[in-house]
Tab-separated table of C-alpha atoms and ligand atoms in Angstrom:
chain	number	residue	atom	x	y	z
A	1	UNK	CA	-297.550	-85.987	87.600
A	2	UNK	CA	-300.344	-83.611	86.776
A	3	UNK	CA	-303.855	-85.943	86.515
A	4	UNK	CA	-306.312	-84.591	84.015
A	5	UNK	CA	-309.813	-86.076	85.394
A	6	UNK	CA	-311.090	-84.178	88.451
A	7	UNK	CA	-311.634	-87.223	90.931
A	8	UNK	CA	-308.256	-88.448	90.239
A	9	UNK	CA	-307.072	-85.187	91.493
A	10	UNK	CA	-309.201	-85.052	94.228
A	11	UNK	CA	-307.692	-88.490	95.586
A	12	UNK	CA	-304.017	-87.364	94.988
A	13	UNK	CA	-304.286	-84.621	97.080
A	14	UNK	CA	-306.137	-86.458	99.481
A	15	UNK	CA	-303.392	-88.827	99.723
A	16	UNK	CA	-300.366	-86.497	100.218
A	17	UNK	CA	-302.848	-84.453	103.105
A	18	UNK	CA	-302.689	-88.632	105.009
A	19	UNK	CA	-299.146	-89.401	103.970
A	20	UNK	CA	-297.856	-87.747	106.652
A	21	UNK	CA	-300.168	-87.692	109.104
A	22	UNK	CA	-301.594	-91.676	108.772
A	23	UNK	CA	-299.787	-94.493	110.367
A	24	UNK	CA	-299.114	-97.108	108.043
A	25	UNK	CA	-301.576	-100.126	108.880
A	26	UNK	CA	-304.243	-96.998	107.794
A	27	UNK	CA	-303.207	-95.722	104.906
A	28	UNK	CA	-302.959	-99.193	103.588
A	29	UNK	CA	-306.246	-100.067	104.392
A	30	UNK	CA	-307.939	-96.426	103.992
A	31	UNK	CA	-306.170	-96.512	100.125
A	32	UNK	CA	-305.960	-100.437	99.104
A	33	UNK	CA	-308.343	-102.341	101.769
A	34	UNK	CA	-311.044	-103.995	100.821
A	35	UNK	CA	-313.333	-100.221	99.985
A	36	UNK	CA	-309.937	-98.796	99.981
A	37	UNK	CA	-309.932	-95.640	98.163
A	38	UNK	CA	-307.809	-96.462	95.363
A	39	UNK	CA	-309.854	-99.961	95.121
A	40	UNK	CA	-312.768	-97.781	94.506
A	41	UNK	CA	-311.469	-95.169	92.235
A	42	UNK	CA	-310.331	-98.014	90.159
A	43	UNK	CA	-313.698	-99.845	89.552
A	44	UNK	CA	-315.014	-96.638	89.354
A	45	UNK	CA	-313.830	-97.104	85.656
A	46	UNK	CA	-317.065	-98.553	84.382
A	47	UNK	CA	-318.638	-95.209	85.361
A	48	UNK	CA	-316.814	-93.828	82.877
A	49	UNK	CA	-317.527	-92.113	79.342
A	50	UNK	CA	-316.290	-94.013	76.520
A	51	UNK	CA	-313.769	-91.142	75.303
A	52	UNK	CA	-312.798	-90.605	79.547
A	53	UNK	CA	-311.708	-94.250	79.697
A	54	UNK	CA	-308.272	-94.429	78.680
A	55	UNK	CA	-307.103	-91.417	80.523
A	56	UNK	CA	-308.926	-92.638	83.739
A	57	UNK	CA	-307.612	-95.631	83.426
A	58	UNK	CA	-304.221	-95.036	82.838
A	59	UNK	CA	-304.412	-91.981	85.626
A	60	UNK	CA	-305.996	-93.885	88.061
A	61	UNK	CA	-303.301	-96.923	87.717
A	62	UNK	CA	-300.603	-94.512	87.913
A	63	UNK	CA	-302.003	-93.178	91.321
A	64	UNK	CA	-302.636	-96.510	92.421
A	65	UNK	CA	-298.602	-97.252	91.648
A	66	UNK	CA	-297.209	-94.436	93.191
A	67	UNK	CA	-299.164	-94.935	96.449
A	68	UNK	CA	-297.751	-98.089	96.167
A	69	UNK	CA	-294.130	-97.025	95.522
A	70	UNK	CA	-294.511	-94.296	98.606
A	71	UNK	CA	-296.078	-97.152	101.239
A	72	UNK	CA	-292.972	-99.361	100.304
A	73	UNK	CA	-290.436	-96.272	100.471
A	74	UNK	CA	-292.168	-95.678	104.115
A	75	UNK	CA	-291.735	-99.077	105.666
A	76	UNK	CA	-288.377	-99.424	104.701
A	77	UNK	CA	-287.837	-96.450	106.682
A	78	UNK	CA	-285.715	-97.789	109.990
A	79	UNK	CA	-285.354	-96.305	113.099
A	80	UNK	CA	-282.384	-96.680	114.956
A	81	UNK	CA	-282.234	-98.750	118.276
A	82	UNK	CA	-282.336	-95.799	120.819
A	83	UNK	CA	-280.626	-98.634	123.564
A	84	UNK	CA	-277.569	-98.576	121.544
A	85	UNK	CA	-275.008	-95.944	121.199
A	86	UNK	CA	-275.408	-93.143	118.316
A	87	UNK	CA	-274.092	-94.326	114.850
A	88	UNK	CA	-271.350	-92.316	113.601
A	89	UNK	CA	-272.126	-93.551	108.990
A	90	UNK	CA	-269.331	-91.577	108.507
A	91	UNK	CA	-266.739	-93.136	111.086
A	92	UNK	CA	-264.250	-95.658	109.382
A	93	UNK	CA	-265.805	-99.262	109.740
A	94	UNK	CA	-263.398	-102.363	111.010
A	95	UNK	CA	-264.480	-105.305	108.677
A	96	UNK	CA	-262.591	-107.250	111.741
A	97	UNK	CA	-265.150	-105.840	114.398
A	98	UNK	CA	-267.247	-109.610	115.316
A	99	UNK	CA	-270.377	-109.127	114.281
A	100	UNK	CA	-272.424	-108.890	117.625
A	101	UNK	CA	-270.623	-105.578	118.126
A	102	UNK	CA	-272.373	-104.249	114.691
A	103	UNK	CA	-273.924	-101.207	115.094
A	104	UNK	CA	-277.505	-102.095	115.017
A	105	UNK	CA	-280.698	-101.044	113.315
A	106	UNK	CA	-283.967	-101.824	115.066
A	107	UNK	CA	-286.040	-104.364	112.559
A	108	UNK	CA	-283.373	-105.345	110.391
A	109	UNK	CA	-280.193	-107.202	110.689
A	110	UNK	CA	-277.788	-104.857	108.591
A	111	UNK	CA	-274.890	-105.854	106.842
A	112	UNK	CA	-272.212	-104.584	105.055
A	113	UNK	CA	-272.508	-104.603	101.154
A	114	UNK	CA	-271.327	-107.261	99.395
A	115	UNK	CA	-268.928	-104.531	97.100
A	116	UNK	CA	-267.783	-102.776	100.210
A	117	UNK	CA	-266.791	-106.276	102.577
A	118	UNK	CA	-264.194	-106.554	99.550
A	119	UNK	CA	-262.816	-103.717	99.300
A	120	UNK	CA	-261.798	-103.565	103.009
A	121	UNK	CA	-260.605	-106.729	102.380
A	122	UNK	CA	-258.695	-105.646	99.074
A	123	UNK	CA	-257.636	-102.543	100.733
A	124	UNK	CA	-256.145	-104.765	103.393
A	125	UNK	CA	-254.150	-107.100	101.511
A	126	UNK	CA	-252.484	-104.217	99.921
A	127	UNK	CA	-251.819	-102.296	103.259
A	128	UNK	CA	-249.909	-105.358	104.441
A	129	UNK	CA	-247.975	-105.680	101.308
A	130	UNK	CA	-247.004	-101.612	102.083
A	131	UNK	CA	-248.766	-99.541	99.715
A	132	UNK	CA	-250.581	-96.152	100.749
A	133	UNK	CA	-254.661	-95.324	99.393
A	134	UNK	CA	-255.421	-92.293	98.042
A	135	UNK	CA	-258.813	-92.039	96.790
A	136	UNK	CA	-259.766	-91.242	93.154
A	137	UNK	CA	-262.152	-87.721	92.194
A	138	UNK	CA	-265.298	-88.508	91.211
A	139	UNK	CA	-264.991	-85.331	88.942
A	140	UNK	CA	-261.675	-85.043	87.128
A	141	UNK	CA	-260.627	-83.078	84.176
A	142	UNK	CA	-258.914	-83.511	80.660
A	143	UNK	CA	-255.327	-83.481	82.007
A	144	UNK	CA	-255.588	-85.772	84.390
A	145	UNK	CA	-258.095	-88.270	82.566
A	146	UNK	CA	-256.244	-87.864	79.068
A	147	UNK	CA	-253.316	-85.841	78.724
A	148	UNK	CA	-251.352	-86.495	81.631
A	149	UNK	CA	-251.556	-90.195	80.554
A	150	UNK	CA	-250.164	-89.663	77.322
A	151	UNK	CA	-253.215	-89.338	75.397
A	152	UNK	CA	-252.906	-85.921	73.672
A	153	UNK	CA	-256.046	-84.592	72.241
A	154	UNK	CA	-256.890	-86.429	68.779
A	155	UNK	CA	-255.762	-89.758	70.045
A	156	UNK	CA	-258.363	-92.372	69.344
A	157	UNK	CA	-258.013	-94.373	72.399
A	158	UNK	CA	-259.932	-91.119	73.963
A	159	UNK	CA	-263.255	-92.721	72.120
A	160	UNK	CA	-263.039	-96.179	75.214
A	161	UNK	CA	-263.056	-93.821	77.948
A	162	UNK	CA	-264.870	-90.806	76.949
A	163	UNK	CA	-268.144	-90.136	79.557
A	164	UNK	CA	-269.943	-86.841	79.133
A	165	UNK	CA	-268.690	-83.082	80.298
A	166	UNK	CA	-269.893	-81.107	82.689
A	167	UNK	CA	-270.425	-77.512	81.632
A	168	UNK	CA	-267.128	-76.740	82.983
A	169	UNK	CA	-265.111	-79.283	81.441
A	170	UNK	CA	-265.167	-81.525	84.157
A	171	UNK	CA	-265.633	-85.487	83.476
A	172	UNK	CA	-266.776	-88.392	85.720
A	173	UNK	CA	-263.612	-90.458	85.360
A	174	UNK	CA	-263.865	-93.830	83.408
A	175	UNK	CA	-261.050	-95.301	85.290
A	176	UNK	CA	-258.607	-94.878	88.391
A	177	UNK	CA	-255.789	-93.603	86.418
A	178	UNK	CA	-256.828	-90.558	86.660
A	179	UNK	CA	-254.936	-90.386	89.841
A	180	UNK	CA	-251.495	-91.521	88.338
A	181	UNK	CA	-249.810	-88.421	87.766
A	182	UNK	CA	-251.053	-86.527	90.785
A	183	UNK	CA	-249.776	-89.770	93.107
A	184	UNK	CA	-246.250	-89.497	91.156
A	185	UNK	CA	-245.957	-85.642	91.167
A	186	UNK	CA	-246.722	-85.465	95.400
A	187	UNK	CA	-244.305	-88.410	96.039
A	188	UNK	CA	-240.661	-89.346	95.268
A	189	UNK	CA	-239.796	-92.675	94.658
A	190	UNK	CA	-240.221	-95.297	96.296
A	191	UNK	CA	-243.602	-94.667	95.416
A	192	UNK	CA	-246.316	-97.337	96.667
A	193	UNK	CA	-250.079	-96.649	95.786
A	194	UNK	CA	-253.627	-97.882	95.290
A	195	UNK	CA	-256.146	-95.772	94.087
A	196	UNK	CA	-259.837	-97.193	94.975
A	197	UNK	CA	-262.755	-95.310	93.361
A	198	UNK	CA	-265.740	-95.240	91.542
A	199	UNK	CA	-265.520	-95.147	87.720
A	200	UNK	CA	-267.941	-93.718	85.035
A	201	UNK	CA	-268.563	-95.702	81.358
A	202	UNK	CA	-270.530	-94.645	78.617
A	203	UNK	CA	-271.650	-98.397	78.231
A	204	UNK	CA	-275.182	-100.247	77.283
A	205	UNK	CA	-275.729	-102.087	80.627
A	206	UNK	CA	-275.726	-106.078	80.712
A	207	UNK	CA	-274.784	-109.182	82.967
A	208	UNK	CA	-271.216	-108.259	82.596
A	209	UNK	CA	-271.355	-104.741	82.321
A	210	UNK	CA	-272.220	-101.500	84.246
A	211	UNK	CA	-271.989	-98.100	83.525
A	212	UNK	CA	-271.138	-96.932	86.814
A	213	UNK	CA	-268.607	-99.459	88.999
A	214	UNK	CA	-265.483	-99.520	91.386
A	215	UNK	CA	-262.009	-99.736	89.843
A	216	UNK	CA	-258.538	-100.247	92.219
A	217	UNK	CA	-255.228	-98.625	90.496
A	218	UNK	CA	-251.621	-99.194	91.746
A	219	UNK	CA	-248.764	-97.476	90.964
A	220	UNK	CA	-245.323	-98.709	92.036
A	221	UNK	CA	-242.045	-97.027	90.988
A	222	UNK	CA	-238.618	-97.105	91.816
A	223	UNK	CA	-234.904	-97.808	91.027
A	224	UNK	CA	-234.650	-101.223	88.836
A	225	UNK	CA	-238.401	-102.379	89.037
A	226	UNK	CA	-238.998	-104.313	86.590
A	227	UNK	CA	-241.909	-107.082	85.114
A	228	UNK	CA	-241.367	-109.648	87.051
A	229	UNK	CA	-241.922	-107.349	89.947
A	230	UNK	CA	-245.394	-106.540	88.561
A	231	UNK	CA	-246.044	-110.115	87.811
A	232	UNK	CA	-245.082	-111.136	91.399
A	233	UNK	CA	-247.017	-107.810	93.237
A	234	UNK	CA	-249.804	-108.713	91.368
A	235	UNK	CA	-249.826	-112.724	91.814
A	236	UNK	CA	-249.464	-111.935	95.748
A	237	UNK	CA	-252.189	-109.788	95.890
A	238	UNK	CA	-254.654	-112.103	93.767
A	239	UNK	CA	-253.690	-115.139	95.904
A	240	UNK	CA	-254.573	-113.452	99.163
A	241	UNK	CA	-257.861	-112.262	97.619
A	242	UNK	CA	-258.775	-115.327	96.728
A	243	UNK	CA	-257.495	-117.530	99.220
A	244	UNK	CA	-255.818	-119.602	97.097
A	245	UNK	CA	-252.611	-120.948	94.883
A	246	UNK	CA	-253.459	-119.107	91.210
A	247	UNK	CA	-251.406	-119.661	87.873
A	248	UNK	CA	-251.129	-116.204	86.021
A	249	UNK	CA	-250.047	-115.812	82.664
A	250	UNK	CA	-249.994	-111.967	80.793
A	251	UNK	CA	-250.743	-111.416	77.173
A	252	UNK	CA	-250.143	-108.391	75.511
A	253	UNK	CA	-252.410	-105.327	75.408
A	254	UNK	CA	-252.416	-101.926	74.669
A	255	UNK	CA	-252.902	-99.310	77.022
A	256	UNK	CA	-251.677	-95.821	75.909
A	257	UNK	CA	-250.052	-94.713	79.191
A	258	UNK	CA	-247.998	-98.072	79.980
A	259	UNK	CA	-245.444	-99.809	77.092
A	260	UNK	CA	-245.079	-102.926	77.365
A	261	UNK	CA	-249.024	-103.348	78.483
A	262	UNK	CA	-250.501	-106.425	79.665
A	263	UNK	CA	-254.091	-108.259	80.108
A	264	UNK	CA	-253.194	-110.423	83.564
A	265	UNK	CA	-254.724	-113.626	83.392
A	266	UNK	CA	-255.474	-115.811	86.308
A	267	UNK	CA	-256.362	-120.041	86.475
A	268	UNK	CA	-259.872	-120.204	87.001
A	269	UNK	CA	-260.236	-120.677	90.894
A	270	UNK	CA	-263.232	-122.644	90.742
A	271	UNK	CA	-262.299	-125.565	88.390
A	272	UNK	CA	-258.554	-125.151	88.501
A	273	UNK	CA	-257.983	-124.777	84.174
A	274	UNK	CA	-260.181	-127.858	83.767
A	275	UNK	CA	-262.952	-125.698	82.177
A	276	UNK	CA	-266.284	-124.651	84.001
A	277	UNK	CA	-269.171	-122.368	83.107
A	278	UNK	CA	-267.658	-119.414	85.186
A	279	UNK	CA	-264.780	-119.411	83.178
A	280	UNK	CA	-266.381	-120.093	79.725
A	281	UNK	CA	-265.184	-123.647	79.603
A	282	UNK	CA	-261.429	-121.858	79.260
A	283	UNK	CA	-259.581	-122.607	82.564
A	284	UNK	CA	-258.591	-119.137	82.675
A	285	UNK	CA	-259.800	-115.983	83.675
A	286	UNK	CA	-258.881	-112.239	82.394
A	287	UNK	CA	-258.847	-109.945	85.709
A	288	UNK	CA	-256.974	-106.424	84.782
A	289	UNK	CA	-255.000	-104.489	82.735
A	290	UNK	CA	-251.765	-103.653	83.735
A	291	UNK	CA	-247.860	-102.714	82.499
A	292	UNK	CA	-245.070	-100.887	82.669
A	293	UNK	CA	-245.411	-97.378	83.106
A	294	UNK	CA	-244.871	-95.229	80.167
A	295	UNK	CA	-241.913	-93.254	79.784
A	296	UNK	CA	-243.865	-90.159	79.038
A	297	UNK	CA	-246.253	-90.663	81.683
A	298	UNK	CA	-243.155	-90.740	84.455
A	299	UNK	CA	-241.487	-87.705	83.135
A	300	UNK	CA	-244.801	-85.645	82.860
A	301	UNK	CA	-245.066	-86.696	86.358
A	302	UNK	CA	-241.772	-85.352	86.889
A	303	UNK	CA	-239.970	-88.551	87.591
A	304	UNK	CA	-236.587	-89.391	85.082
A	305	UNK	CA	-237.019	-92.250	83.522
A	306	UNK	CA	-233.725	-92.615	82.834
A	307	UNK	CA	-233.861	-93.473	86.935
A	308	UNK	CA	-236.699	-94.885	87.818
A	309	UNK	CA	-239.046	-97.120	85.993
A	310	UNK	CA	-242.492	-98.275	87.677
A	311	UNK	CA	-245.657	-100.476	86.833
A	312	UNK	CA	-248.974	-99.876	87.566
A	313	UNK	CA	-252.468	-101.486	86.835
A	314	UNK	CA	-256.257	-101.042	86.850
A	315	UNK	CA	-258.969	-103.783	88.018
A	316	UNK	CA	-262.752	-103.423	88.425
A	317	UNK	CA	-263.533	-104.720	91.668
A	318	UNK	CA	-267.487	-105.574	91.057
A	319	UNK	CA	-265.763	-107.810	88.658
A	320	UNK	CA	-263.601	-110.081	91.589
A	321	UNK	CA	-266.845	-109.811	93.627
A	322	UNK	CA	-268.781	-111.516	91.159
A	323	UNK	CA	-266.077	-113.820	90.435
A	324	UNK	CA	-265.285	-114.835	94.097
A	325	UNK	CA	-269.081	-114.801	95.095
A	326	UNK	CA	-270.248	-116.278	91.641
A	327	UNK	CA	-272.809	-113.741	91.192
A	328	UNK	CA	-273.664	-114.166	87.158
A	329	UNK	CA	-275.020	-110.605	86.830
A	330	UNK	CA	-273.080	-107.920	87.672
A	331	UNK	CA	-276.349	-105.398	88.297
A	332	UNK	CA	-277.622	-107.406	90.985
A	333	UNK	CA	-274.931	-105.927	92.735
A	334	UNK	CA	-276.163	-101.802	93.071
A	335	UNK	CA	-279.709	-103.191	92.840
A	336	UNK	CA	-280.373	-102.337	96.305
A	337	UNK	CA	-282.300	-106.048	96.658
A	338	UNK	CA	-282.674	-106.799	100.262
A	339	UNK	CA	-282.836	-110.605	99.112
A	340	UNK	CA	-279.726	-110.484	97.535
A	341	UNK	CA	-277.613	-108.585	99.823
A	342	UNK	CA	-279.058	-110.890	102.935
A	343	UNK	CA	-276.958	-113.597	101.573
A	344	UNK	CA	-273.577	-111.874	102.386
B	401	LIG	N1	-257.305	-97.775	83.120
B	401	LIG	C1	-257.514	-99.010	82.406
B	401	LIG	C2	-258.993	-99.193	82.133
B	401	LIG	O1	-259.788	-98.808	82.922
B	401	LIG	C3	-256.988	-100.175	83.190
B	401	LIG	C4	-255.503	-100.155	83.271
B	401	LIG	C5	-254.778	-100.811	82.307
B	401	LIG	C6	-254.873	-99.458	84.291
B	401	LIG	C7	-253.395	-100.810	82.368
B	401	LIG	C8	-253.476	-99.438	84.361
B	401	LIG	C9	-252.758	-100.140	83.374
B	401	LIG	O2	-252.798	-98.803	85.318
B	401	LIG	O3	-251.414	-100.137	83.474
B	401	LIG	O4	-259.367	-99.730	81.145
């Protein structure tokens, strides 16, 4: 921010000269004690001529909230415990590891986020039921996001999932499926897979809705598979998840790269289909999309599908989270609020 009035200035500067070289207890009360500087600066207002006080106002606010924003930004800052051994953030975490073997953070009791306890836990289940992960690009391009999914250029089911472009005609992928065709081409049948990664949506944000979010794929092909396999891979999974006994029922959807496709539906797991407010007084709950795997899609994959046929489907997974955890608004959950994370 450039400040216009001269003693506004003069503070700034002043200010990034301490940052670094003040401990914190002073810059607070150098800047906001009692004669702070930024106290000072701020009555200094009266001082002003009538046609200076808007700008100093407004300038002198602005300094005062970005000193503010800086302080906070510094004593979040954590140091880590030198009597423990060096964290490795990039070493594969055991959600199974008991919790007084945490690596630990002097000042703070860490724990894992809320999003990322599930998906070990998703990730899991699925292992156990034999499926491989291969993670999803976070830049993918046309073929991959559109074409290779049967939906040729001109379609207008390209208008749901359409982000933005890069320059070079890359996209942030709106969904998982992205990785369909490159999981079918590498593998031959019997091909197990989920695909966890994070997903891009040109979307207004609300309670329910994010633009940016975590979405789990599977694809399962083979000889003789079938919907009742789907329905019974996808039950399984959904009753270890939740830790319960779940009625499902489907209802049709369309999705252009499966035929039939499907909208799974489970029994609310909190009043058990006798209507609450988490399931809109309905008793059930819409979780993913999901359906047999398009003809078109298996052969551009290079799989007959005179053969083989296959299912696959596509769930967010801030959506379970808030679900299982009854969160009601699904931006709490990349807020970053040390409040609300404390509680997992
Ligand atoms: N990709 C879809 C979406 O994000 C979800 C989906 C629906 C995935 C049906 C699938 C499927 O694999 O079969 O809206």
């Amino acid at each position: 921010m450039e400040y216009e009035i001269e003693s506004v200035k003069q503070l700034a500067r002043q200010l990034e000269d301490d940052i670094p070289t003040l401990k914190l207890e002073d810059l607070q009360s150098k800047y906001m004690g009692k004669n702070g500087l930024l106290k000072q600066l701020l009555t200094d207002i009266t001082n002003q001529s009538d046609e200076q006080k808007r700008t100093y106002g407004r300038e002198a606010n602005l300094l005062k909230h970005y000193f503010t924003e800086r302080v906070s930004q510094l004593s979040s800052h954590i140091t880590i415990d030198s009597s423990t051994e060096k964290i490795d953030p990039t070493a594969p975490f055991d959600i199974n590891t008991p919790k007084a073997n945490w690596p630990k953070v002097k000042g703070i009791e860490g724990t894992m986020h809320p999003l990322m306890q599930e998906m070990e836990h998703v990730l899991k289940i699925f292992q156990n039921m034999g499926f491989e992960i291969v993670e999803s690009k976070q830049l993918d391009d046309d073929y991959h996001m559109f074409e290779s999914l049967n939906i040729p250029k001109g379609h207008p089911a390209r208008d749901i999932w359409d982000t933005f472009w890069t320059d070079d005609d890359l996209i942030p992928p709106a969904h998982t499926s992205t990785m369909q065709n490159r999981v079918m081409k590498e593998r031959k049948p019997p091909i197990r897979v989920i695909v966890p990664g994070r997903c891009y949506r040109n979307e207004a944000t609300d309670a329910s809705h994010e633009h940016t979010f975590y979405q789990i794929e599977g694809v399962y092909v083979d000889k003789n598979i079938s919907l009742g396999d789907m329905l019974g891979t996808i039950k399984t999974y959904l009753e270890a998840f939740f830790e319960m006994d779940l009625e499902i029922k489907v209802q049709p959807a369309y999705f252009p790269f499966v035929e039939p496709g499907c909208e799974f539906m489970i029994s609310c797991p909190f009043c058990k289909k006798t209507g609450c407010s988490v399931c809109g007084y309905d008793g059930w709950m819409e979780i993913m999309g999901c359906g047999m795997i398009h003809p078109n899609v298996l052969k551009e994959a290079g799989i007959d599908p005179e053969e083989y046929t296959g299912f696959a489907w596509g769930f967010g997974l801030d959506r379970l989270v808030m679900i299982k955890h009854s969160i009601a608004d699904i931006r709490r959950l990349h807020s970053g609020d040390l409040n609300f994370l404390k509680q997992f």
